PDB file of C-alpha atoms in Angstrom:
ATOM      1  CA  MET R1485      27.664  -5.071 -50.359  1.00  0.00           C
ATOM      2  CA  GLN R1486      24.666  -3.239 -48.952  1.00  0.00           C
ATOM      3  CA  PRO R1487      24.802  -2.492 -45.250  1.00  0.00           C
ATOM      4  CA  LEU R1488      21.491  -4.292 -44.513  1.00  0.00           C
ATOM      5  CA  ILE R1489      20.556  -7.901 -44.952  1.00  0.00           C
ATOM      6  CA  ASP R1490      17.076  -9.409 -44.409  1.00  0.00           C
ATOM      7  CA  LEU R1491      16.430 -12.524 -42.440  1.00  0.00           C
ATOM      8  CA  PRO R1492      15.824 -14.950 -45.340  1.00  0.00           C
ATOM      9  CA  LYS R1493      19.159 -13.988 -46.928  1.00  0.00           C
ATOM     10  CA  LEU R1494      20.940 -14.352 -43.594  1.00  0.00           C
ATOM     11  CA  LEU R1495      19.563 -17.847 -43.097  1.00  0.00           C
ATOM     12  CA  ALA R1496      20.760 -18.817 -46.604  1.00  0.00           C
ATOM     13  CA  LEU R1497      24.398 -17.738 -46.014  1.00  0.00           C
ATOM     14  CA  ASP R1498      27.255 -20.246 -45.885  1.00  0.00           C
ATOM     15  CA  LYS R1499      27.828 -20.805 -42.170  1.00  0.00           C
ATOM     16  CA  THR R1500      31.435 -21.776 -42.739  1.00  0.00           C
ATOM     17  CA  THR R1501      32.368 -18.327 -43.966  1.00  0.00           C
ATOM     18  CA  THR R1502      29.940 -16.273 -41.883  1.00  0.00           C
ATOM     19  CA  VAL R1503      30.113 -15.018 -38.354  1.00  0.00           C
ATOM     20  CA  ILE R1504      26.929 -13.693 -36.711  1.00  0.00           C
ATOM     21  CA  VAL R1505      27.569 -11.301 -33.860  1.00  0.00           C
ATOM     22  CA  ASP R1506      25.014 -10.462 -31.145  1.00  0.00           C
ATOM     23  CA  VAL R1507      25.897  -7.075 -29.738  1.00  0.00           C
ATOM     24  CA  ARG R1508      24.127  -5.797 -26.655  1.00  0.00           C
ATOM     25  CA  GLY R1509      24.663  -3.023 -24.136  1.00  0.00           C
ATOM     26  CA  GLY R1510      24.047  -2.633 -20.478  1.00  0.00           C
ATOM     27  CA  ALA R1511      25.211  -4.429 -17.340  1.00  0.00           C
ATOM     28  CA  ASP R1512      23.002  -7.448 -18.094  1.00  0.00           C
ATOM     29  CA  ALA R1513      23.951  -7.698 -21.782  1.00  0.00           C
ATOM     30  CA  HIS R1514      25.607 -11.116 -21.545  1.00  0.00           C
ATOM     31  CA  GLU R1515      22.798 -12.470 -19.463  1.00  0.00           C
ATOM     32  CA  ARG R1516      20.202 -11.378 -22.057  1.00  0.00           C
ATOM     33  CA  TYR R1517      22.306 -13.038 -24.756  1.00  0.00           C
ATOM     34  CA  GLN R1518      22.418 -16.282 -22.789  1.00  0.00           C
ATOM     35  CA  GLN R1519      18.634 -16.233 -22.419  1.00  0.00           C
ATOM     36  CA  SER R1520      18.008 -15.962 -26.152  1.00  0.00           C
ATOM     37  CA  HIS R1521      20.025 -15.328 -29.301  1.00  0.00           C
ATOM     38  CA  LEU R1522      20.219 -16.427 -32.909  1.00  0.00           C
ATOM     39  CA  ASP R1523      21.581 -19.884 -33.314  1.00  0.00           C
ATOM     40  CA  GLY R1524      25.365 -19.764 -33.860  1.00  0.00           C
ATOM     41  CA  ALA R1525      25.686 -16.111 -32.854  1.00  0.00           C
ATOM     42  CA  VAL R1526      28.754 -15.089 -30.811  1.00  0.00           C
ATOM     43  CA  PHE R1527      28.510 -12.336 -28.230  1.00  0.00           C
ATOM     44  CA  ALA R1528      30.139  -8.931 -28.046  1.00  0.00           C
ATOM     45  CA  SER R1529      29.421  -6.229 -25.500  1.00  0.00           C
ATOM     46  CA  LEU R1530      28.777  -2.705 -26.577  1.00  0.00           C
ATOM     47  CA  ASP R1531      30.118  -1.251 -23.362  1.00  0.00           C
ATOM     48  CA  ASP R1532      33.070  -3.497 -22.751  1.00  0.00           C
ATOM     49  CA  ASP R1533      34.181  -4.490 -26.279  1.00  0.00           C
ATOM     50  CA  LEU R1534      33.213  -1.597 -28.589  1.00  0.00           C
ATOM     51  CA  ALA R1535      34.109   1.318 -26.271  1.00  0.00           C
ATOM     52  CA  LEU R1536      36.479   2.334 -23.552  1.00  0.00           C
ATOM     53  CA  HIS R1537      35.437   3.322 -20.053  1.00  0.00           C
ATOM     54  CA  PRO R1538      36.648   6.965 -19.922  1.00  0.00           C
ATOM     55  CA  GLU R1539      37.861   8.676 -16.795  1.00  0.00           C
ATOM     56  CA  ASP R1540      36.654  11.969 -18.173  1.00  0.00           C
ATOM     57  CA  ALA R1541      33.955  12.073 -20.824  1.00  0.00           C
ATOM     58  CA  ALA R1542      34.958  15.654 -21.669  1.00  0.00           C
ATOM     59  CA  PHE R1543      37.769  14.185 -23.675  1.00  0.00           C
ATOM     60  CA  GLY R1544      36.339  11.535 -25.971  1.00  0.00           C
ATOM     61  CA  GLY R1545      32.740  11.265 -24.725  1.00  0.00           C
ATOM     62  CA  ARG R1546      30.998   8.406 -22.893  1.00  0.00           C
ATOM     63  CA  HIS R1547      31.776   5.769 -25.529  1.00  0.00           C
ATOM     64  CA  PRO R1548      35.198   6.496 -26.952  1.00  0.00           C
ATOM     65  CA  LEU R1549      36.604   4.028 -29.461  1.00  0.00           C
ATOM     66  CA  PRO R1550      38.938   1.273 -28.248  1.00  0.00           C
ATOM     67  CA  SER R1551      42.449   1.129 -29.579  1.00  0.00           C
ATOM     68  CA  THR R1552      42.781  -0.586 -32.937  1.00  0.00           C
ATOM     69  CA  LYS R1553      44.919  -3.205 -31.240  1.00  0.00           C
ATOM     70  CA  ASP R1554      42.139  -4.060 -28.787  1.00  0.00           C
ATOM     71  CA  PHE R1555      39.580  -4.086 -31.601  1.00  0.00           C
ATOM     72  CA  ALA R1556      41.733  -6.444 -33.697  1.00  0.00           C
ATOM     73  CA  ASP R1557      42.066  -8.687 -30.638  1.00  0.00           C
ATOM     74  CA  LEU R1558      38.285  -8.692 -30.239  1.00  0.00           C
ATOM     75  CA  LEU R1559      37.735  -9.681 -33.865  1.00  0.00           C
ATOM     76  CA  THR R1560      40.231 -12.496 -33.445  1.00  0.00           C
ATOM     77  CA  ARG R1561      38.408 -13.730 -30.328  1.00  0.00           C
ATOM     78  CA  LEU R1562      35.131 -13.650 -32.218  1.00  0.00           C
ATOM     79  CA  GLY R1563      36.597 -15.857 -34.985  1.00  0.00           C
ATOM     80  CA  ILE R1564      36.614 -13.080 -37.539  1.00  0.00           C
ATOM     81  CA  THR R1565      39.241 -12.726 -40.262  1.00  0.00           C
ATOM     82  CA  PRO R1566      39.513 -10.013 -42.937  1.00  0.00           C
ATOM     83  CA  ASP R1567      37.697 -12.343 -45.358  1.00  0.00           C
ATOM     84  CA  THR R1568      34.822 -13.245 -42.987  1.00  0.00           C
ATOM     85  CA  HIS R1569      31.274 -12.223 -43.852  1.00  0.00           C
ATOM     86  CA  VAL R1570      30.096 -10.603 -40.603  1.00  0.00           C
ATOM     87  CA  VAL R1571      26.422 -10.156 -39.879  1.00  0.00           C
ATOM     88  CA  ILE R1572      25.446  -8.156 -36.781  1.00  0.00           C
ATOM     89  CA  TYR R1573      22.295  -7.599 -34.814  1.00  0.00           C
ATOM     90  CA  ASP R1574      21.172  -6.321 -31.435  1.00  0.00           C
ATOM     91  CA  ASP R1575      17.942  -6.174 -29.426  1.00  0.00           C
ATOM     92  CA  LYS R1576      17.422  -2.429 -29.892  1.00  0.00           C
ATOM     93  CA  ALA R1577      16.355  -2.319 -33.547  1.00  0.00           C
ATOM     94  CA  ASN R1578      20.025  -2.036 -34.476  1.00  0.00           C
ATOM     95  CA  ALA R1579      20.176   1.450 -33.002  1.00  0.00           C
ATOM     96  CA  MET R1580      22.841   0.537 -30.457  1.00  0.00           C
ATOM     97  CA  GLY R1581      25.540  -2.073 -30.712  1.00  0.00           C
ATOM     98  CA  ALA R1582      24.837  -3.472 -34.174  1.00  0.00           C
ATOM     99  CA  ALA R1583      25.236  -0.171 -36.011  1.00  0.00           C
ATOM    100  CA  ARG R1584      28.277   0.734 -33.945  1.00  0.00           C
ATOM    101  CA  LEU R1585      30.102  -2.528 -34.764  1.00  0.00           C
ATOM    102  CA  TRP R1586      29.083  -2.160 -38.415  1.00  0.00           C
ATOM    103  CA  TRP R1587      30.602   1.290 -38.536  1.00  0.00           C
ATOM    104  CA  MET R1588      33.786   0.218 -36.740  1.00  0.00           C
ATOM    105  CA  LEU R1589      34.347  -2.635 -39.158  1.00  0.00           C
ATOM    106  CA  LYS R1590      33.751  -0.394 -42.168  1.00  0.00           C
ATOM    107  CA  ALA R1591      36.076   2.182 -40.641  1.00  0.00           C
ATOM    108  CA  ILE R1592      39.001  -0.229 -40.597  1.00  0.00           C
ATOM    109  CA  GLY R1593      38.265  -1.346 -44.131  1.00  0.00           C
ATOM    110  CA  HIS R1594      36.475  -4.635 -43.533  1.00  0.00           C
ATOM    111  CA  GLN R1595      34.425  -5.248 -46.635  1.00  0.00           C
ATOM    112  CA  LYS R1596      31.957  -8.054 -45.882  1.00  0.00           C
ATOM    113  CA  VAL R1597      29.798  -6.679 -43.080  1.00  0.00           C
ATOM    114  CA  GLN R1598      26.039  -6.307 -42.821  1.00  0.00           C
ATOM    115  CA  VAL R1599      23.372  -5.645 -40.195  1.00  0.00           C
ATOM    116  CA  LEU R1600      20.261  -7.744 -39.866  1.00  0.00           C
ATOM    117  CA  ASN R1601      17.363  -5.470 -40.785  1.00  0.00           C
ATOM    118  CA  GLY R1602      15.046  -5.280 -37.789  1.00  0.00           C
ATOM    119  CA  GLY R1603      17.450  -6.914 -35.414  1.00  0.00           C
ATOM    120  CA  LEU R1604      16.485  -9.740 -33.046  1.00  0.00           C
ATOM    121  CA  LYS R1605      12.846  -8.610 -33.281  1.00  0.00           C
ATOM    122  CA  ALA R1606      12.767  -9.547 -36.961  1.00  0.00           C
ATOM    123  CA  ALA R1607      13.749 -13.120 -36.109  1.00  0.00           C
ATOM    124  CA  ILE R1608      11.255 -13.344 -33.225  1.00  0.00           C
ATOM    125  CA  ASP R1609       8.450 -12.016 -35.441  1.00  0.00           C
ATOM    126  CA  LYS R1610       9.184 -14.727 -37.976  1.00  0.00           C
ATOM    127  CA  GLY R1611       9.030 -17.465 -35.349  1.00  0.00           C
ATOM    128  CA  ILE R1612      12.708 -18.323 -35.567  1.00  0.00           C
ATOM    129  CA  ILE R1613      13.686 -20.666 -32.702  1.00  0.00           C
ATOM    130  CA  LEU R1614      16.264 -18.897 -30.558  1.00  0.00           C
ATOM    131  CA  SER R1615      19.142 -20.517 -28.749  1.00  0.00           C
ATOM    132  CA  PHE R1616      20.357 -20.245 -25.158  1.00  0.00           C
ATOM    133  CA  GLU R1617      23.642 -22.081 -25.703  1.00  0.00           C
ATOM    134  CA  GLU R1618      26.892 -20.179 -25.506  1.00  0.00           C
ATOM    135  CA  VAL R1619      28.786 -20.296 -28.758  1.00  0.00           C
ATOM    136  CA  THR R1620      32.492 -20.922 -28.894  1.00  0.00           C
ATOM    137  CA  PRO R1621      34.065 -18.869 -31.698  1.00  0.00           C
ATOM    138  CA  ASN R1622      36.278 -20.555 -34.253  1.00  0.00           C
ATOM    139  CA  VAL R1623      40.017 -20.244 -33.673  1.00  0.00           C
ATOM    140  CA  VAL R1624      41.558 -18.085 -36.364  1.00  0.00           C
ATOM    141  CA  GLU R1625      44.763 -16.255 -37.110  1.00  0.00           C
ATOM    142  CA  SER R1626      45.172 -12.838 -35.509  1.00  0.00           C
ATOM    143  CA  TYR R1627      43.261 -10.086 -37.261  1.00  0.00           C
ATOM    144  CA  PRO R1628      45.786  -7.549 -38.591  1.00  0.00           C
ATOM    145  CA  VAL R1629      45.910  -4.395 -36.477  1.00  0.00           C
ATOM    146  CA  PRO R1630      44.440  -1.535 -38.553  1.00  0.00           C
ATOM    147  CA  ALA R1631      46.173   1.790 -38.935  1.00  0.00           C
ATOM    148  CA  GLY R1632      43.178   3.607 -37.533  1.00  0.00           C
ATOM    149  CA  PHE R1633      39.441   4.241 -37.709  1.00  0.00           C
ATOM    150  CA  ALA R1634      38.677   6.191 -40.900  1.00  0.00           C
ATOM    151  CA  GLY R1635      35.749   8.588 -41.120  1.00  0.00           C
ATOM    152  CA  THR R1636      35.857  10.233 -37.738  1.00  0.00           C
ATOM    153  CA  ALA R1637      35.528  13.975 -37.062  1.00  0.00           C
ATOM    154  CA  SER R1638      37.296  15.734 -34.235  1.00  0.00           C
ATOM    155  CA  ILE R1639      35.703  18.343 -32.011  1.00  0.00           C
ATOM    156  CA  GLU R1640      37.654  21.021 -33.839  1.00  0.00           C
ATOM    157  CA  GLU R1641      36.219  19.852 -37.202  1.00  0.00           C
ATOM    158  CA  VAL R1642      32.709  19.934 -35.719  1.00  0.00           C
ATOM    159  CA  LYS R1643      33.203  23.513 -34.496  1.00  0.00           C
ATOM    160  CA  LEU R1644      34.080  24.611 -38.037  1.00  0.00           C
ATOM    161  CA  ALA R1645      31.453  22.497 -39.853  1.00  0.00           C
ATOM    162  CA  ALA R1646      28.571  23.686 -37.646  1.00  0.00           C
ATOM    163  CA  ASN R1647      29.174  27.249 -38.891  1.00  0.00           C
ATOM    164  CA  ASP R1648      29.950  26.494 -42.515  1.00  0.00           C
ATOM    165  CA  ASP R1649      27.083  26.504 -45.058  1.00  0.00           C
ATOM    166  CA  SER R1650      28.980  23.941 -47.190  1.00  0.00           C
ATOM    167  CA  HIS R1651      28.934  21.465 -44.315  1.00  0.00           C
ATOM    168  CA  LEU R1652      26.201  19.886 -42.202  1.00  0.00           C
ATOM    169  CA  VAL R1653      26.235  18.591 -38.631  1.00  0.00           C
ATOM    170  CA  ILE R1654      23.375  16.215 -37.864  1.00  0.00           C
ATOM    171  CA  ASP R1655      22.263  15.538 -34.291  1.00  0.00           C
ATOM    172  CA  VAL R1656      20.270  12.248 -34.231  1.00  0.00           C
ATOM    173  CA  ARG R1657      18.912  12.461 -30.681  1.00  0.00           C
ATOM    174  CA  GLU R1658      15.235  12.874 -30.008  1.00  0.00           C
ATOM    175  CA  ASN R1659      13.939  16.419 -30.542  1.00  0.00           C
ATOM    176  CA  ALA R1660      13.332  17.179 -26.845  1.00  0.00           C
ATOM    177  CA  ARG R1661      16.952  16.523 -26.059  1.00  0.00           C
ATOM    178  CA  TYR R1662      18.116  18.570 -29.046  1.00  0.00           C
ATOM    179  CA  LEU R1663      16.039  21.530 -27.918  1.00  0.00           C
ATOM    180  CA  GLY R1664      17.282  21.290 -24.339  1.00  0.00           C
ATOM    181  CA  GLN R1665      13.859  20.467 -22.902  1.00  0.00           C
ATOM    182  CA  THR R1666      15.178  17.358 -21.224  1.00  0.00           C
ATOM    183  CA  GLU R1667      18.505  15.575 -20.749  1.00  0.00           C
ATOM    184  CA  PRO R1668      18.290  12.183 -19.096  1.00  0.00           C
ATOM    185  CA  ILE R1669      21.928  11.170 -19.509  1.00  0.00           C
ATOM    186  CA  ASP R1670      24.403  13.989 -19.933  1.00  0.00           C
ATOM    187  CA  LEU R1671      25.091  16.912 -17.602  1.00  0.00           C
ATOM    188  CA  VAL R1672      23.842  19.770 -19.746  1.00  0.00           C
ATOM    189  CA  ALA R1673      20.784  19.988 -21.977  1.00  0.00           C
ATOM    190  CA  GLY R1674      20.883  21.496 -25.477  1.00  0.00           C
ATOM    191  CA  HIS R1675      22.715  20.956 -28.700  1.00  0.00           C
ATOM    192  CA  ILE R1676      25.719  22.053 -30.753  1.00  0.00           C
ATOM    193  CA  PRO R1677      24.837  25.480 -32.229  1.00  0.00           C
ATOM    194  CA  GLY R1678      24.444  25.156 -36.002  1.00  0.00           C
ATOM    195  CA  ALA R1679      23.616  21.447 -35.920  1.00  0.00           C
ATOM    196  CA  ILE R1680      20.275  20.286 -37.298  1.00  0.00           C
ATOM    197  CA  ASN R1681      18.113  17.596 -35.711  1.00  0.00           C
ATOM    198  CA  ILE R1682      17.117  14.446 -37.648  1.00  0.00           C
ATOM    199  CA  PRO R1683      16.234  11.840 -34.956  1.00  0.00           C
ATOM    200  CA  TYR R1684      17.563   8.387 -35.805  1.00  0.00           C
ATOM    201  CA  ALA R1685      14.134   6.821 -34.948  1.00  0.00           C
ATOM    202  CA  GLY R1686      12.856   8.327 -38.194  1.00  0.00           C
ATOM    203  CA  ASN R1687      15.045   5.940 -40.131  1.00  0.00           C
ATOM    204  CA  MET R1688      12.680   3.122 -39.161  1.00  0.00           C
ATOM    205  CA  ASP R1689       9.172   2.025 -40.077  1.00  0.00           C
ATOM    206  CA  SER R1690       6.501   0.813 -37.699  1.00  0.00           C
ATOM    207  CA  ASP R1691       8.052  -2.639 -37.752  1.00  0.00           C
ATOM    208  CA  SER R1692      11.451  -1.450 -36.475  1.00  0.00           C
ATOM    209  CA  LYS R1693      13.035  -2.006 -39.835  1.00  0.00           C
ATOM    210  CA  TYR R1694      14.809   0.595 -41.904  1.00  0.00           C
ATOM    211  CA  LEU R1695      12.741   2.513 -44.386  1.00  0.00           C
ATOM    212  CA  VAL R1696      13.077   1.324 -47.961  1.00  0.00           C
ATOM    213  CA  ASP R1697      16.105   2.692 -49.775  1.00  0.00           C
ATOM    214  CA  GLU R1698      14.166   5.232 -51.850  1.00  0.00           C
ATOM    215  CA  LEU R1699      12.500   6.766 -48.789  1.00  0.00           C
ATOM    216  CA  LEU R1700      15.841   6.940 -46.997  1.00  0.00           C
ATOM    217  CA  HIS R1701      17.441   8.647 -49.942  1.00  0.00           C
ATOM    218  CA  ASP R1702      14.629  11.178 -50.329  1.00  0.00           C
ATOM    219  CA  LYS R1703      14.607  11.880 -46.619  1.00  0.00           C
ATOM    220  CA  TYR R1704      18.291  12.751 -46.420  1.00  0.00           C
ATOM    221  CA  ALA R1705      18.800  14.171 -49.921  1.00  0.00           C
ATOM    222  CA  GLN R1706      16.204  16.796 -49.078  1.00  0.00           C
ATOM    223  CA  GLN R1707      18.088  17.810 -45.925  1.00  0.00           C
ATOM    224  CA  LEU R1708      21.527  17.776 -47.625  1.00  0.00           C
ATOM    225  CA  GLY R1709      20.486  19.772 -50.640  1.00  0.00           C
ATOM    226  CA  ASP R1710      23.741  20.727 -52.471  1.00  0.00           C
ATOM    227  CA  ILE R1711      25.977  19.608 -49.540  1.00  0.00           C
ATOM    228  CA  SER R1712      28.142  16.619 -50.320  1.00  0.00           C
ATOM    229  CA  PRO R1713      27.709  13.639 -48.007  1.00  0.00           C
ATOM    230  CA  LYS R1714      31.441  13.861 -47.447  1.00  0.00           C
ATOM    231  CA  ASN R1715      30.856  17.204 -45.743  1.00  0.00           C
ATOM    232  CA  VAL R1716      28.293  15.751 -43.299  1.00  0.00           C
ATOM    233  CA  ILE R1717      29.136  14.940 -39.663  1.00  0.00           C
ATOM    234  CA  VAL R1718      26.744  12.867 -37.595  1.00  0.00           C
ATOM    235  CA  HIS R1719      26.574  12.738 -33.847  1.00  0.00           C
ATOM    236  CA  CYS R1720      24.284  11.606 -31.011  1.00  0.00           C
ATOM    237  CA  GLY R1721      24.807  11.439 -27.270  1.00  0.00           C
ATOM    238  CA  SER R1722      27.943   9.296 -27.152  1.00  0.00           C
ATOM    239  CA  GLY R1723      28.730   8.117 -30.689  1.00  0.00           C
ATOM    240  CA  VAL R1724      26.533   4.985 -30.766  1.00  0.00           C
ATOM    241  CA  THR R1725      23.085   5.762 -32.185  1.00  0.00           C
ATOM    242  CA  ALA R1726      24.697   8.106 -34.700  1.00  0.00           C
ATOM    243  CA  CYS R1727      25.986   5.002 -36.409  1.00  0.00           C
ATOM    244  CA  HIS R1728      22.333   4.006 -37.095  1.00  0.00           C
ATOM    245  CA  THR R1729      22.043   7.146 -39.261  1.00  0.00           C
ATOM    246  CA  LEU R1730      25.446   6.603 -40.839  1.00  0.00           C
ATOM    247  CA  LEU R1731      24.207   3.157 -41.963  1.00  0.00           C
ATOM    248  CA  ALA R1732      20.984   4.725 -43.242  1.00  0.00           C
ATOM    249  CA  LEU R1733      22.922   7.195 -45.336  1.00  0.00           C
ATOM    250  CA  GLU R1734      25.072   4.489 -46.845  1.00  0.00           C
ATOM    251  CA  GLN R1735      22.070   2.260 -47.503  1.00  0.00           C
ATOM    252  CA  ALA R1736      20.545   5.247 -49.258  1.00  0.00           C
ATOM    253  CA  GLY R1737      23.617   5.698 -51.445  1.00  0.00           C
ATOM    254  CA  LEU R1738      24.794   8.841 -49.707  1.00  0.00           C
ATOM    255  CA  THR R1739      28.256   7.781 -48.706  1.00  0.00           C
ATOM    256  CA  GLY R1740      31.129   9.520 -46.970  1.00  0.00           C
ATOM    257  CA  ALA R1741      29.617  11.096 -43.849  1.00  0.00           C
ATOM    258  CA  LYS R1742      31.767  11.185 -40.729  1.00  0.00           C
ATOM    259  CA  LEU R1743      31.106  10.205 -37.123  1.00  0.00           C
ATOM    260  CA  TYR R1744      31.815  12.637 -34.280  1.00  0.00           C
ATOM    261  CA  VAL R1745      32.561   9.950 -31.665  1.00  0.00           C
ATOM    262  CA  GLY R1746      32.622  12.222 -28.650  1.00  0.00           C
ATOM    263  CA  SER R1747      29.181  13.609 -29.585  1.00  0.00           C
ATOM    264  CA  TRP R1748      27.057  15.586 -27.115  1.00  0.00           C
ATOM    265  CA  SER R1749      28.617  13.845 -24.125  1.00  0.00           C
ATOM    266  CA  GLU R1750      31.975  15.398 -24.975  1.00  0.00           C
ATOM    267  CA  TRP R1751      30.806  18.818 -26.272  1.00  0.00           C
ATOM    268  CA  SER R1752      28.499  19.496 -23.344  1.00  0.00           C
ATOM    269  CA  ARG R1753      31.284  18.846 -20.839  1.00  0.00           C
ATOM    270  CA  ARG R1754      33.493  21.584 -22.312  1.00  0.00           C
ATOM    271  CA  PRO R1755      32.558  24.752 -20.434  1.00  0.00           C
ATOM    272  CA  GLU R1756      34.192  26.941 -23.081  1.00  0.00           C
ATOM    273  CA  LEU R1757      31.861  25.678 -25.812  1.00  0.00           C
ATOM    274  CA  PRO R1758      28.457  27.267 -26.710  1.00  0.00           C
ATOM    275  CA  ILE R1759      25.204  25.475 -26.018  1.00  0.00           C
ATOM    276  CA  GLY R1760      22.211  25.811 -28.382  1.00  0.00           C
ATOM    277  CA  LYS R1761      18.564  25.587 -27.284  1.00  0.00           C
ATOM    278  CA  GLU R1762      16.745  26.625 -30.464  1.00  0.00           C
ATOM    279  CA  SER R1763      16.425  24.890 -33.816  1.00  0.00           C
ATOM    280  CA  ARG R1764      18.654  25.976 -36.667  1.00  0.00           C
ATOM    281  CA  TYR R1765      15.653  26.244 -38.945  1.00  0.00           C
TER     282      TYR R1765
END
């Protein structure tokens, strides 16, 4: 199953076996969902459901993963079983909550999961009538608690990979943040030395949809060269928008890259770690 699904195919899915999840971030996320969402979509919060609230971002970053028990409980509350076809979207061109939830589901082995290409904007552009009614999820049996989230890279792995020519660390933040020219969120500007910069925004076309598969493949295959996708680690500021690029890689057929969940928000808070300000190339 390809990671992306277009609106016509979503509308044609069997509603009895499909759960649509609206994932938004920010303090007003639920309020925005209540104002307008796809008909039948249940709500999940990026900040409260898909991440913990850390006491110290130096250990795990600003959006550390919840426990697998809490995640399984969330899926149960949303009416999701291991056999459910899950379709996810957000209101940020899938660069925030949608890609994160897609990655989390794939990381626990859930097979039937896709992201609506273009997110909520794609539906609005097509004139789809949105709903403001809260959706009550179906009551289902408890989702089995997974053993863990596969495909993550620790800070120690990132240290080694960033200085190994057979590996590649990709920073998906905008170039000004990578170069240390600005840092609107974290405490220190710059990047992980040895990481290259491929901003996630470049995955999308002017219509906020992903580039076609061939363009995505050419874009990343050129950067990877002889490096196996399994030796690629992707990060961002806090482990959320990096998932947008992980989805792009899988859509392009380049599977196996890992997520550094702590990302720059963790690395930059470790005073013993080096800070880069110049491009690798």
